[in-house]
Amino acid sequence: TDSTRNMTVCITDPELLEATGGILQGMSGSPILQDGRFIGAVTHVLINDPSCGYGISAQRMLSAADKAAQ
């Protein structure tokens, strides 16, 4: 029901996890890439597991922009 939490994301890149420890507080809005393509943006980090968080899909962002423009 939360329009900003429509996907769960988990960091799987070992180099990124080593460098950052996962999703950091303040990373809201950071792009989510899958197979080199933009699919959404980070919205929340899970406090008990910083390698996972929530995101909003690019499709949902485009739908919201279309509604706002009307």
mmCIF file with all atom_site columns, C-alpha atoms in Angstrom:
data_model
loop_
_atom_site.group_PDB
_atom_site.id
_atom_site.type_symbol
_atom_site.label_atom_id
_atom_site.label_alt_id
_atom_site.label_comp_id
_atom_site.label_asym_id
_atom_site.label_entity_id
_atom_site.label_seq_id
_atom_site.pdbx_PDB_ins_code
_atom_site.Cartn_x
_atom_site.Cartn_y
_atom_site.Cartn_z
_atom_site.occupancy
_atom_site.B_iso_or_equiv
_atom_site.pdbx_formal_charge
_atom_site.auth_seq_id
_atom_site.auth_comp_id
_atom_site.auth_asym_id
_atom_site.auth_atom_id
_atom_site.pdbx_PDB_model_num
ATOM 1  C CA . THR A 1 1  ? 0.000  0.000  0.000   1.00 0.00 ? 1  THR A CA 1
ATOM 2  C CA . ASP A 1 2  ? 2.967  2.364  0.468   1.00 0.00 ? 2  ASP A CA 1
ATOM 3  C CA . SER A 1 3  ? 3.577  3.941  -2.941  1.00 0.00 ? 3  SER A CA 1
ATOM 4  C CA . THR A 1 4  ? 7.313  4.350  -2.235  1.00 0.00 ? 4  THR A CA 1
ATOM 5  C CA . ARG A 1 5  ? 7.947  0.723  -1.250  1.00 0.00 ? 5  ARG A CA 1
ATOM 6  C CA . ASN A 1 6  ? 6.928  -1.376 -4.182  1.00 0.00 ? 6  ASN A CA 1
ATOM 7  C CA . MET A 1 7  ? 10.108 -3.464 -4.432  1.00 0.00 ? 7  MET A CA 1
ATOM 8  C CA . THR A 1 8  ? 12.672 -4.948 -2.087  1.00 0.00 ? 8  THR A CA 1
ATOM 9  C CA . VAL A 1 9  ? 16.275 -4.494 -3.193  1.00 0.00 ? 9  VAL A CA 1
ATOM 10 C CA . CYS A 1 10 ? 19.378 -6.318 -2.007  1.00 0.00 ? 10 CYS A CA 1
ATOM 11 C CA . ILE A 1 11 ? 22.968 -5.396 -2.780  1.00 0.00 ? 11 ILE A CA 1
ATOM 12 C CA . THR A 1 12 ? 24.709 -8.429 -4.291  1.00 0.00 ? 12 THR A CA 1
ATOM 13 C CA . ASP A 1 13 ? 27.948 -6.889 -5.605  1.00 0.00 ? 13 ASP A CA 1
ATOM 14 C CA . PRO A 1 14 ? 30.696 -8.089 -3.224  1.00 0.00 ? 14 PRO A CA 1
ATOM 15 C CA . GLU A 1 15 ? 32.967 -5.134 -4.068  1.00 0.00 ? 15 GLU A CA 1
ATOM 16 C CA . LEU A 1 16 ? 30.200 -2.639 -3.285  1.00 0.00 ? 16 LEU A CA 1
ATOM 17 C CA . LEU A 1 17 ? 29.351 -4.415 -0.021  1.00 0.00 ? 17 LEU A CA 1
ATOM 18 C CA . GLU A 1 18 ? 33.033 -4.408 0.953   1.00 0.00 ? 18 GLU A CA 1
ATOM 19 C CA . ALA A 1 19 ? 33.409 -0.699 0.179   1.00 0.00 ? 19 ALA A CA 1
ATOM 20 C CA . THR A 1 20 ? 30.152 0.576  1.704   1.00 0.00 ? 20 THR A CA 1
ATOM 21 C CA . GLY A 1 21 ? 28.659 -2.151 3.886   1.00 0.00 ? 21 GLY A CA 1
ATOM 22 C CA . GLY A 1 22 ? 25.412 -1.865 1.927   1.00 0.00 ? 22 GLY A CA 1
ATOM 23 C CA . ILE A 1 23 ? 22.807 0.851  1.590   1.00 0.00 ? 23 ILE A CA 1
ATOM 24 C CA . LEU A 1 24 ? 23.753 3.868  3.674   1.00 0.00 ? 24 LEU A CA 1
ATOM 25 C CA . GLN A 1 25 ? 21.444 6.283  5.392   1.00 0.00 ? 25 GLN A CA 1
ATOM 26 C CA . GLY A 1 26 ? 20.964 9.237  3.055   1.00 0.00 ? 26 GLY A CA 1
ATOM 27 C CA . MET A 1 27 ? 21.020 7.161  -0.125  1.00 0.00 ? 27 MET A CA 1
ATOM 28 C CA . SER A 1 28 ? 17.322 7.702  -0.812  1.00 0.00 ? 28 SER A CA 1
ATOM 29 C CA . GLY A 1 29 ? 16.910 8.587  -4.455  1.00 0.00 ? 29 GLY A CA 1
ATOM 30 C CA . SER A 1 30 ? 19.974 6.635  -5.556  1.00 0.00 ? 30 SER A CA 1
ATOM 31 C CA . PRO A 1 31 ? 19.372 4.755  -8.804  1.00 0.00 ? 31 PRO A CA 1
ATOM 32 C CA . ILE A 1 32 ? 18.731 1.018  -8.846  1.00 0.00 ? 32 ILE A CA 1
ATOM 33 C CA . LEU A 1 33 ? 20.384 -0.663 -11.820 1.00 0.00 ? 33 LEU A CA 1
ATOM 34 C CA . GLN A 1 34 ? 19.718 -4.170 -13.081 1.00 0.00 ? 34 GLN A CA 1
ATOM 35 C CA . ASP A 1 35 ? 21.623 -5.563 -16.055 1.00 0.00 ? 35 ASP A CA 1
ATOM 36 C CA . GLY A 1 36 ? 22.940 -2.057 -16.728 1.00 0.00 ? 36 GLY A CA 1
ATOM 37 C CA . ARG A 1 37 ? 19.480 -0.491 -16.919 1.00 0.00 ? 37 ARG A CA 1
ATOM 38 C CA . PHE A 1 38 ? 17.751 1.982  -14.628 1.00 0.00 ? 38 PHE A CA 1
ATOM 39 C CA . ILE A 1 39 ? 14.772 0.242  -13.005 1.00 0.00 ? 39 ILE A CA 1
ATOM 40 C CA . GLY A 1 40 ? 14.036 2.449  -10.010 1.00 0.00 ? 40 GLY A CA 1
ATOM 41 C CA . ALA A 1 41 ? 15.357 4.347  -7.006  1.00 0.00 ? 41 ALA A CA 1
ATOM 42 C CA . VAL A 1 42 ? 16.170 3.526  -3.377  1.00 0.00 ? 42 VAL A CA 1
ATOM 43 C CA . THR A 1 43 ? 13.602 4.800  -0.868  1.00 0.00 ? 43 THR A CA 1
ATOM 44 C CA . HIS A 1 44 ? 14.438 3.103  2.464   1.00 0.00 ? 44 HIS A CA 1
ATOM 45 C CA . VAL A 1 45 ? 17.190 0.994  4.058   1.00 0.00 ? 45 VAL A CA 1
ATOM 46 C CA . LEU A 1 46 ? 16.457 -1.889 6.422   1.00 0.00 ? 46 LEU A CA 1
ATOM 47 C CA . ILE A 1 47 ? 18.081 -1.012 9.750   1.00 0.00 ? 47 ILE A CA 1
ATOM 48 C CA . ASN A 1 48 ? 18.731 -4.632 10.725  1.00 0.00 ? 48 ASN A CA 1
ATOM 49 C CA . ASP A 1 49 ? 20.170 -5.547 7.277   1.00 0.00 ? 49 ASP A CA 1
ATOM 50 C CA . PRO A 1 50 ? 21.863 -2.651 5.447   1.00 0.00 ? 50 PRO A CA 1
ATOM 51 C CA . SER A 1 51 ? 22.440 -4.855 2.384   1.00 0.00 ? 51 SER A CA 1
ATOM 52 C CA . CYS A 1 52 ? 18.671 -4.676 1.730   1.00 0.00 ? 52 CYS A CA 1
ATOM 53 C CA . GLY A 1 53 ? 16.080 -1.956 1.471   1.00 0.00 ? 53 GLY A CA 1
ATOM 54 C CA . TYR A 1 54 ? 13.049 -0.768 -0.430  1.00 0.00 ? 54 TYR A CA 1
ATOM 55 C CA . GLY A 1 55 ? 12.721 0.968  -3.734  1.00 0.00 ? 55 GLY A CA 1
ATOM 56 C CA . ILE A 1 56 ? 10.234 2.469  -6.121  1.00 0.00 ? 56 ILE A CA 1
ATOM 57 C CA . SER A 1 57 ? 10.096 1.290  -9.715  1.00 0.00 ? 57 SER A CA 1
ATOM 58 C CA . ALA A 1 58 ? 10.806 3.598  -12.627 1.00 0.00 ? 58 ALA A CA 1
ATOM 59 C CA . GLN A 1 59 ? 7.387  2.710  -14.020 1.00 0.00 ? 59 GLN A CA 1
ATOM 60 C CA . ARG A 1 60 ? 5.670  3.891  -10.844 1.00 0.00 ? 60 ARG A CA 1
ATOM 61 C CA . MET A 1 61 ? 7.667  7.145  -10.933 1.00 0.00 ? 61 MET A CA 1
ATOM 62 C CA . LEU A 1 62 ? 6.634  7.751  -14.551 1.00 0.00 ? 62 LEU A CA 1
ATOM 63 C CA . SER A 1 63 ? 2.972  7.029  -13.731 1.00 0.00 ? 63 SER A CA 1
ATOM 64 C CA . ALA A 1 64 ? 3.062  9.502  -10.844 1.00 0.00 ? 64 ALA A CA 1
ATOM 65 C CA . ALA A 1 65 ? 4.688  12.147 -13.069 1.00 0.00 ? 65 ALA A CA 1
ATOM 66 C CA . ASP A 1 66 ? 2.004  11.642 -15.718 1.00 0.00 ? 66 ASP A CA 1
ATOM 67 C CA . LYS A 1 67 ? -0.761 12.062 -13.109 1.00 0.00 ? 67 LYS A CA 1
ATOM 68 C CA . ALA A 1 68 ? 0.890  15.187 -11.708 1.00 0.00 ? 68 ALA A CA 1
ATOM 69 C CA . ALA A 1 69 ? 1.162  16.737 -15.186 1.00 0.00 ? 69 ALA A CA 1
ATOM 70 C CA . GLN A 1 70 ? -2.562 16.379 -15.843 1.00 0.00 ? 70 GLN A CA 1
#
